[in-house]
Amino acid sequence: MAPAEVLSGKVVSGQVRERLKQQVAEMTEKFPGFRPGLAILQVGNRDDSNLYINMKLKAAAEIGISANHIKLPNTATEADVLKCIASLNSDPGVHGFIVQLPLDSNNPINTEKITNAVAPEKDVDGLSSINAGKLSRGDLGDCFIPCTPKGCMELIRQTGVQVAGKRAVVIGRSKIVGAPMHDLLLWNNATVTTCHSKTSTLAEEVGKADILVVAAGRAEMVKGEWIKPGAIVIDCGINHVPDSTKASGKRVVGDVAYSSAKEKASFITPVPGGVGPMTVAMLMQSTVESAQRFLEKFQPGKWTIQYNQLTLKMPVPSDIEISNSCMPKPIDQVAKEVGLFPHEVELYGQTKAKVQLSVLKRLQNQPDGKYVVVTGITPTPLGEGKSTTTVGLVQALGAHLHQNVFACVRQPSQGPTFGIKGGAAGGGYCQVVPMEEFNLHLTGDIHAITAANNLVAAAIDARMFHELTQSDQALYNRLVPSVNGVRKFSDIQIRRLQKLGINKTDPMALTKEEINAFVRLDIDPGTITWQRVLDTNDRFLRKITIGQSVTEKGFARTAQFDITVSSEIMAVLALADGLDDMRKRFGRMVVASSKKGQPITADDLGVTGAVAVLMKDAIKPNLMQTLEGTPVFVHAGPFANIAHGNSSVLADKIALKLVGKDGFVVTEAGFGADIGMEKFFNIKCRYSGLRPHVVVLVATVRALKMHGGGPAVTAGVPLPKEYTEENLQLVAKGCSNLNKQIQNARMFGVPVVVAVNAFKTDTRAELALVVQHAKEAGAFDAVECTHWAEGGKGALALARAVQRASQAPSNFRFLYNVELPVVDKIRLIAQQVYGAKDIELLPEAQEKVALYTKQGFGNLPICMAKTHLSLSHDPEQKGAPTGFVLPIRDIRASVGAGFLYPLVGTMSTMPGLPTRPCFYDIDLDPESGGVNGLF
């Protein structure tokens, strides 16, 4: 019989590595920026462990695996090791994870406990009880196999001999080799016998084996004459025996007497160079397999989501009753369903969470989904259901059409919630839940804005006070104090010096003139535009006097409080695309002018960094869900008049990545299309770089009747009979507003779908008339919607229309070039969007145009602050008025946010409470701790 063919582990492992290298290359080509990750945790500093780890690190680098070696000192405790394992388990960049054994610690550590702490899906050593159990049950496709047995099987496959039906003998029963080798052969359909040191008929059993795997740990214990002729022999042993011919005085042998066995076997592995090299190769293979499973499971845009089934009731209960009857999914489940990793989510209880901005970096190479903006015709004071339609649309797309879909909405202010408007979570069976969480504190973002805004306000008055009461040198000594005899400028002070053209970093080097310029902001009190804020409707704070205490030495001035959501900090939050951008925008915020007419910024006050710190958590979008279990980002809530009235850029960007290229992100723009939609396009899309696919324009029969000449609609007052009885003439006449708003949307090159939000008082003829007019006016489609009463089911026609419209040609464009003069940009909006004949700048507005142009702010976008109740400046002018001249009373600047806002007519940035505020209907249930009443 010819000598056995040698199974070289070096050759086979080399082939395996080349195959893995190709697989990793294909993986990274398909998923740019992705690399399989391997973590090796070592305790102590054993020389043999260091040698093995270096071999693994070298192999990983060769294949393209990102390997991380974590080394704990030999003083590490069991708790230290478990803490490190928990961190690696939750790290999505780690796909394979091994604990190098033995654990070289001075403290007692339970090895079994440690190996079982490794997440089974990352246990590429296959040593955990869960993986061992799956292997013993034959779940080979759903577990990791220890590397040595896996390598042995690969060597056996290289022989070309079929394992099925063969008699196999395994000598050794260790958890690392013998026991898993037995299971592996068994589930590959061999008939397997396990032998060990107590087996009395060992030679007889070996003689029956077609396949022999030896892992006994005893030098050359298996003799050649025991072996069945033609058997496959796999020798896992590594033993040292004396050898005077070697420099070390010893040589390495296996558990099989190699020379004699080679004469009987058909295939045999040498020692060294047989099984050893395969172990490392199999570790690499398991790591790549784990990375492939990860990509299959967490592929961006591949959602497995559980939707909530609505139990509809007629008549429709109150919003709070519906919300309280719903059992929301745990928010960490929602996060997992949409492809967020545990470390990317910060839980705020069971129903809301913040999402880390690092998601954007992880998904930066993924394509965006379809971008849909919901807007409306010019509304009545009651609103026409944009929020309800937004939620109904995403529930229809998600829970009924099974599309990946995210809603992105604004966070409501507590002022209107407790005032006249109530909540903003949607309504009926289309709500963001829990609605009381949504409408109240949420995660504290608005409180953070209040604190940050008022810090700036306090800094302004304190700086004026100190400048009025101290000499230049005294100011300088306090602004740049000596600490242990050393003076040093802070980073923000260096920026101020650079702005002044002073290129010095040594505080001792400034001249008296430079010190004067540095310490004196010289704020003109009459130019202060920065006000204190409060998230409560309080009309008596609209005009106040501050500084009346004797400690302020007579430096009093008239000031005011605005509502928090009107703060420029809120607008910055909504438009920033990251922490650095937000901080820079804060620094650019202009709070006043100096007496020489120079703009004074938050950076000049030295407060930028502190404001950014107060806002560092608020910049993370808030994750919630709808009644039917679709995900929602609730983030930012800027005013829609003096600001742009849209939720955050960051929420939209993250959502667009999460839904994937075939998914949808539905966001809402405040007020009517002439205000919120125009600003969404010309301001938000300009800064975000995002391009919308569809406009959903919400219309109601009620609003159209008002625009057709119906009586005034007043909150808290029953509707006149014209609104509760059929009147096709009023509807038809009022469609002039609908037609104009459709034209406004189409002006930007985006398809328009009209959603006719049906109320129970609407007739079939009235609804059909609106649909007909919308289509004739150029809408891509127009559909009736009953989502308030039916949830997503009632918006199915709308969802299908949006799907079709998203595939239609789109040629998005801005209305104006920001480089145009300020007056020209205002005129374009007035004429093209509102239908005005021309504009008229009052003297104060003319002065501001000249001032802002001189200060370098003339190329900012325009954010018109006008009534939302009419296309014109006069809220009493309904329909689609033309031929009017739009008066511009004043112009102000939100330089940090990045726009100028002309004031059209008068308006308050601090609403008041009505005679009967909403809080009359809100109460706490003392037994459950829940909320009763209406929002």
Tab-separated table of C-alpha atoms in Angstrom, residues 543-857:
chain	number	residue	atom	x	y	z
A	543	LYS	CA	-43.299	94.396	27.495
A	544	ILE	CA	-41.407	94.660	30.777
A	545	THR	CA	-38.767	96.763	32.501
A	546	ILE	CA	-35.602	95.042	33.695
A	547	GLY	CA	-32.799	96.249	35.950
A	548	GLN	CA	-34.962	97.929	38.594
A	549	SER	CA	-33.033	96.558	41.564
A	550	VAL	CA	-30.775	99.062	43.338
A	551	THR	CA	-27.866	96.689	42.686
A	552	GLU	CA	-28.121	97.480	38.955
A	553	LYS	CA	-27.272	101.116	39.739
A	554	GLY	CA	-30.039	102.608	37.633
A	555	PHE	CA	-29.213	100.761	34.425
A	556	ALA	CA	-32.788	99.770	33.632
A	557	ARG	CA	-34.225	99.228	30.182
A	558	THR	CA	-37.424	98.108	28.487
A	559	ALA	CA	-37.419	94.500	27.303
A	560	GLN	CA	-39.824	91.646	26.628
A	561	PHE	CA	-40.345	87.922	26.828
A	562	ASP	CA	-41.040	85.844	23.723
A	563	ILE	CA	-42.290	82.270	23.654
A	564	THR	CA	-39.398	79.786	23.598
A	565	VAL	CA	-40.105	78.313	20.185
A	566	SER	CA	-39.610	81.764	18.617
A	567	SER	CA	-35.991	81.828	19.825
A	568	GLU	CA	-33.321	81.840	17.141
A	569	ILE	CA	-31.740	78.936	19.008
A	570	MET	CA	-34.745	76.838	18.019
A	571	ALA	CA	-34.317	77.825	14.366
A	572	VAL	CA	-30.610	76.956	14.567
A	573	LEU	CA	-31.459	73.562	16.049
A	574	ALA	CA	-33.841	72.896	13.164
A	575	LEU	CA	-31.356	73.868	10.421
A	576	ALA	CA	-28.039	72.574	11.814
A	577	ASP	CA	-26.571	69.437	10.214
A	578	GLY	CA	-24.347	68.440	13.133
A	579	LEU	CA	-22.758	69.525	16.400
A	580	ASP	CA	-20.004	71.566	14.765
A	581	ASP	CA	-22.411	73.327	12.423
A	582	MET	CA	-24.754	74.071	15.326
A	583	ARG	CA	-21.923	75.559	17.403
A	584	LYS	CA	-20.770	77.734	14.502
A	585	ARG	CA	-24.320	78.957	13.893
A	586	PHE	CA	-24.663	79.832	17.574
A	587	GLY	CA	-21.467	81.864	17.318
A	588	ARG	CA	-22.871	83.838	14.369
A	589	MET	CA	-26.122	84.790	16.109
A	590	VAL	CA	-26.400	88.604	16.143
A	591	VAL	CA	-27.897	89.927	19.376
A	592	ALA	CA	-27.451	93.681	18.875
A	593	SER	CA	-25.290	96.305	17.184
A	594	SER	CA	-22.544	98.431	18.667
A	595	LYS	CA	-22.890	102.177	18.801
A	596	LYS	CA	-20.730	102.233	15.654
A	597	GLY	CA	-23.216	99.965	13.864
A	598	GLN	CA	-21.148	96.768	14.028
A	599	PRO	CA	-23.034	93.502	14.660
A	600	ILE	CA	-22.522	91.995	18.113
A	601	THR	CA	-22.612	88.192	18.111
A	602	ALA	CA	-22.842	85.426	20.692
A	603	ASP	CA	-19.169	84.782	19.964
A	604	ASP	CA	-18.370	88.388	20.943
A	605	LEU	CA	-20.181	87.796	24.234
A	606	GLY	CA	-18.082	84.669	24.805
A	607	VAL	CA	-21.186	82.530	25.331
A	608	THR	CA	-21.135	80.273	22.233
A	609	GLY	CA	-19.500	77.252	23.848
A	610	ALA	CA	-21.769	77.352	26.870
A	611	VAL	CA	-24.869	77.535	24.657
A	612	ALA	CA	-23.609	74.585	22.618
A	613	VAL	CA	-23.061	72.566	25.792
A	614	LEU	CA	-26.625	73.279	26.935
A	615	MET	CA	-27.857	72.094	23.524
A	616	LYS	CA	-25.643	69.022	23.080
A	617	ASP	CA	-28.458	66.574	23.840
A	618	ALA	CA	-31.235	68.603	22.259
A	619	ILE	CA	-29.610	68.176	18.831
A	620	LYS	CA	-30.371	64.439	18.893
A	621	PRO	CA	-33.756	63.638	17.275
A	622	ASN	CA	-36.484	62.157	19.473
A	623	LEU	CA	-37.917	58.781	18.453
A	624	MET	CA	-41.594	57.990	19.060
A	625	GLN	CA	-44.323	56.051	17.205
A	626	THR	CA	-47.811	56.373	15.768
A	627	LEU	CA	-50.933	54.566	16.964
A	628	GLU	CA	-50.299	51.875	14.350
A	629	GLY	CA	-46.639	51.440	15.309
A	630	THR	CA	-44.840	53.316	12.530
A	631	PRO	CA	-41.747	55.299	13.619
A	632	VAL	CA	-41.749	59.061	14.133
A	633	PHE	CA	-38.993	61.593	14.698
A	634	VAL	CA	-40.171	64.535	16.798
A	635	HIS	CA	-37.511	67.208	16.637
A	636	ALA	CA	-37.412	71.002	16.805
A	637	GLY	CA	-40.419	73.296	16.528
A	638	PRO	CA	-39.534	76.728	15.136
A	639	PHE	CA	-42.258	79.312	14.621
A	640	ALA	CA	-43.682	79.350	11.111
A	641	ASN	CA	-43.826	83.158	10.874
A	642	ILE	CA	-40.593	84.710	12.191
A	643	ALA	CA	-38.843	81.386	11.548
A	644	HIS	CA	-39.227	78.684	8.903
A	645	GLY	CA	-41.751	76.406	10.618
A	646	ASN	CA	-40.258	72.995	9.849
A	647	SER	CA	-38.853	70.101	11.870
A	648	SER	CA	-35.126	69.456	11.911
A	649	VAL	CA	-32.820	68.790	8.989
A	650	LEU	CA	-31.042	66.131	11.044
A	651	ALA	CA	-34.209	64.139	11.713
A	652	ASP	CA	-35.033	64.158	7.993
A	653	LYS	CA	-31.500	63.116	7.001
A	654	ILE	CA	-31.350	60.224	9.480
A	655	ALA	CA	-34.835	59.043	8.530
A	656	LEU	CA	-34.036	59.146	4.793
A	657	LYS	CA	-31.047	56.858	5.394
A	658	LEU	CA	-32.963	54.468	7.637
A	659	VAL	CA	-35.906	53.914	5.260
A	660	GLY	CA	-33.638	53.007	2.330
A	661	LYS	CA	-34.004	53.958	-1.322
A	662	ASP	CA	-37.530	52.538	-1.684
A	663	GLY	CA	-38.847	53.971	1.584
A	664	PHE	CA	-40.583	57.257	2.388
A	665	VAL	CA	-39.964	60.134	4.788
A	666	VAL	CA	-42.997	62.351	5.354
A	667	THR	CA	-42.412	65.719	6.980
A	668	GLU	CA	-44.782	68.584	7.684
A	669	ALA	CA	-44.414	72.303	6.956
A	670	GLY	CA	-46.207	74.789	9.215
A	671	PHE	CA	-49.195	76.927	8.217
A	672	GLY	CA	-50.284	77.068	4.557
A	673	ALA	CA	-48.230	76.345	1.461
A	674	ASP	CA	-47.534	80.062	0.949
A	675	ILE	CA	-45.630	80.134	4.249
A	676	GLY	CA	-44.401	76.766	5.529
A	677	MET	CA	-43.931	75.080	2.154
A	678	GLU	CA	-42.227	78.096	0.586
A	679	LYS	CA	-39.781	78.214	3.506
A	680	PHE	CA	-39.315	74.433	3.391
A	681	PHE	CA	-38.139	74.776	-0.205
A	682	ASN	CA	-36.235	78.070	-0.140
A	683	ILE	CA	-34.655	77.778	3.322
A	684	LYS	CA	-34.677	74.218	4.651
A	685	CYS	CA	-33.928	72.431	1.365
A	686	ARG	CA	-31.354	75.086	0.466
A	687	TYR	CA	-29.373	74.408	3.648
A	688	SER	CA	-29.944	70.641	3.844
A	689	GLY	CA	-29.241	69.890	0.176
A	690	LEU	CA	-32.232	67.513	0.186
A	691	ARG	CA	-34.633	67.436	-2.756
A	692	PRO	CA	-38.339	66.639	-2.257
A	693	HIS	CA	-40.217	64.164	-4.438
A	694	VAL	CA	-43.860	64.950	-3.612
A	695	VAL	CA	-45.973	67.729	-2.084
A	696	VAL	CA	-49.132	66.650	-0.251
A	697	LEU	CA	-51.520	69.620	-0.087
A	698	VAL	CA	-54.235	69.252	2.569
A	699	ALA	CA	-57.581	70.881	1.836
A	700	THR	CA	-60.947	70.842	3.621
A	701	VAL	CA	-64.433	71.735	2.526
A	702	ARG	CA	-64.693	73.926	5.633
A	703	ALA	CA	-61.701	76.099	4.673
A	704	LEU	CA	-62.791	76.338	1.051
A	705	LYS	CA	-66.242	77.535	2.122
A	706	MET	CA	-64.531	80.218	4.201
A	707	HIS	CA	-62.466	81.278	1.169
A	708	GLY	CA	-65.650	81.282	-0.907
A	709	GLY	CA	-67.216	83.966	1.278
A	710	GLY	CA	-68.546	81.976	4.233
A	711	PRO	CA	-68.913	83.570	7.686
A	712	ALA	CA	-65.908	83.928	9.957
A	713	VAL	CA	-64.658	80.763	11.658
A	714	THR	CA	-63.711	81.346	15.295
A	715	ALA	CA	-62.110	78.925	17.726
A	716	GLY	CA	-64.393	77.978	20.585
A	717	VAL	CA	-67.524	79.139	18.743
A	718	PRO	CA	-69.955	76.726	16.995
A	719	LEU	CA	-69.678	76.719	13.195
A	720	PRO	CA	-72.387	78.674	11.301
A	721	LYS	CA	-74.862	76.568	9.278
A	722	GLU	CA	-73.044	77.391	6.022
A	723	TYR	CA	-70.345	74.987	7.189
A	724	THR	CA	-72.650	72.175	8.288
A	725	GLU	CA	-75.004	72.172	5.289
A	726	GLU	CA	-74.191	71.460	1.634
A	727	ASN	CA	-73.195	74.576	-0.306
A	728	LEU	CA	-71.498	73.779	-3.599
A	729	GLN	CA	-71.379	77.436	-4.640
A	730	LEU	CA	-69.254	78.435	-1.645
A	731	VAL	CA	-66.946	75.452	-2.198
A	732	ALA	CA	-66.468	76.217	-5.885
A	733	LYS	CA	-65.728	79.882	-5.226
A	734	GLY	CA	-63.296	79.030	-2.446
A	735	CYS	CA	-61.332	76.691	-4.727
A	736	SER	CA	-59.505	79.801	-5.941
A	737	ASN	CA	-57.273	79.410	-2.871
A	738	LEU	CA	-56.743	75.728	-3.602
A	739	ASN	CA	-55.824	76.513	-7.206
A	740	LYS	CA	-53.298	79.151	-6.137
A	741	GLN	CA	-51.634	76.872	-3.585
A	742	ILE	CA	-51.375	74.086	-6.184
A	743	GLN	CA	-49.695	76.588	-8.507
A	744	ASN	CA	-47.343	77.599	-5.679
A	745	ALA	CA	-46.236	74.001	-5.185
A	746	ARG	CA	-45.825	73.331	-8.898
A	747	MET	CA	-43.741	76.509	-9.198
A	748	PHE	CA	-40.955	74.592	-7.448
A	749	GLY	CA	-41.142	71.712	-9.936
A	750	VAL	CA	-42.548	69.084	-7.551
A	751	PRO	CA	-45.655	66.897	-8.201
A	752	VAL	CA	-48.651	67.811	-6.010
A	753	VAL	CA	-51.140	65.366	-4.501
A	754	VAL	CA	-54.200	67.000	-2.899
A	755	ALA	CA	-55.525	65.281	0.239
A	756	VAL	CA	-59.136	66.282	0.841
A	757	ASN	CA	-59.497	65.799	4.597
A	758	ALA	CA	-63.141	64.783	4.992
A	759	PHE	CA	-65.239	65.909	7.965
A	760	LYS	CA	-68.516	64.255	8.979
A	761	THR	CA	-70.490	67.337	7.869
A	762	ASP	CA	-69.080	67.203	4.302
A	763	THR	CA	-71.323	65.813	1.572
A	764	ARG	CA	-70.268	63.475	-1.226
A	765	ALA	CA	-70.955	66.186	-3.797
A	766	GLU	CA	-68.799	68.730	-1.964
A	767	LEU	CA	-65.875	66.321	-1.665
A	768	ALA	CA	-66.149	65.300	-5.325
A	769	LEU	CA	-66.191	68.945	-6.374
A	770	VAL	CA	-62.923	69.628	-4.523
A	771	VAL	CA	-61.260	66.589	-6.108
A	772	GLN	CA	-62.391	67.716	-9.559
A	773	HIS	CA	-61.138	71.293	-9.093
A	774	ALA	CA	-57.772	70.069	-7.780
A	775	LYS	CA	-57.149	67.873	-10.795
A	776	GLU	CA	-58.194	70.632	-13.183
A	777	ALA	CA	-55.791	73.011	-11.414
A	778	GLY	CA	-52.834	70.734	-12.204
A	779	ALA	CA	-52.563	68.398	-9.219
A	780	PHE	CA	-50.939	65.057	-10.008
A	781	ASP	CA	-53.865	63.490	-8.188
A	782	ALA	CA	-56.515	64.375	-5.623
A	783	VAL	CA	-58.175	61.948	-3.203
A	784	GLU	CA	-60.641	61.945	-0.337
A	785	CYS	CA	-59.241	60.932	3.047
A	786	THR	CA	-61.015	59.571	6.124
A	787	HIS	CA	-57.956	58.821	8.235
A	788	TRP	CA	-59.165	60.774	11.297
A	789	ALA	CA	-61.925	58.195	11.786
A	790	GLU	CA	-60.230	55.151	10.218
A	791	GLY	CA	-56.510	55.531	10.788
A	792	GLY	CA	-54.139	54.429	8.038
A	793	LYS	CA	-56.933	52.567	6.254
A	794	GLY	CA	-58.606	55.903	5.565
A	795	ALA	CA	-55.479	57.264	3.869
A	796	LEU	CA	-54.771	54.293	1.590
A	797	ALA	CA	-55.849	56.142	-1.544
A	798	LEU	CA	-53.578	59.020	-0.566
A	799	ALA	CA	-50.671	56.657	0.087
A	800	ARG	CA	-51.031	55.011	-3.316
A	801	ALA	CA	-51.227	58.409	-5.013
A	802	VAL	CA	-48.046	59.490	-3.220
A	803	GLN	CA	-46.307	56.302	-4.344
A	804	ARG	CA	-47.218	57.010	-7.953
A	805	ALA	CA	-46.279	60.686	-7.709
A	806	SER	CA	-42.872	59.801	-6.256
A	807	GLN	CA	-42.076	58.000	-9.508
A	808	ALA	CA	-43.135	60.962	-11.665
A	809	PRO	CA	-40.553	63.324	-13.200
A	810	SER	CA	-39.463	66.073	-10.799
A	811	ASN	CA	-37.516	69.217	-11.593
A	812	PHE	CA	-37.048	70.854	-8.211
A	813	ARG	CA	-35.823	74.451	-8.238
A	814	PHE	CA	-35.567	77.388	-5.848
A	815	LEU	CA	-37.681	80.490	-6.352
A	816	TYR	CA	-34.758	82.898	-6.150
A	817	ASN	CA	-30.979	83.191	-6.093
A	818	VAL	CA	-29.747	84.311	-2.670
A	819	GLU	CA	-27.275	86.665	-4.357
A	820	LEU	CA	-30.154	88.892	-5.488
A	821	PRO	CA	-30.672	92.148	-3.551
A	822	VAL	CA	-32.833	91.797	-0.431
A	823	VAL	CA	-35.695	93.836	-1.880
A	824	ASP	CA	-35.793	91.758	-5.067
A	825	LYS	CA	-36.040	88.514	-3.104
A	826	ILE	CA	-38.908	89.859	-1.027
A	827	ARG	CA	-40.690	91.089	-4.161
A	828	LEU	CA	-40.367	87.710	-5.873
A	829	ILE	CA	-42.005	85.919	-2.938
A	830	ALA	CA	-44.768	88.536	-2.673
A	831	GLN	CA	-45.614	88.491	-6.351
A	832	GLN	CA	-45.043	84.842	-7.262
A	833	VAL	CA	-46.319	83.147	-4.086
A	834	TYR	CA	-48.819	85.582	-2.567
A	835	GLY	CA	-50.151	87.168	-5.751
A	836	ALA	CA	-49.223	90.758	-4.765
A	837	LYS	CA	-48.885	93.552	-7.300
A	838	ASP	CA	-45.807	94.948	-5.536
A	839	ILE	CA	-44.237	95.561	-2.125
A	840	GLU	CA	-43.848	98.718	-0.056
A	841	LEU	CA	-40.956	99.075	2.372
A	842	LEU	CA	-41.736	101.361	5.293
A	843	PRO	CA	-38.871	103.610	6.501
A	844	GLU	CA	-37.701	101.236	9.235
A	845	ALA	CA	-37.552	98.364	6.749
A	846	GLN	CA	-35.589	100.498	4.293
A	847	GLU	CA	-33.055	101.286	7.015
A	848	LYS	CA	-32.680	97.575	7.822
A	849	VAL	CA	-32.090	96.688	4.184
A	850	ALA	CA	-29.238	99.185	4.096
A	851	LEU	CA	-27.872	98.044	7.476
A	852	TYR	CA	-27.933	94.299	6.781
A	853	THR	CA	-26.490	94.746	3.325
A	854	LYS	CA	-23.665	96.816	4.835
A	855	GLN	CA	-23.079	94.221	7.573
A	856	GLY	CA	-22.763	91.468	4.956
A	857	PHE	CA	-26.079	89.701	5.536
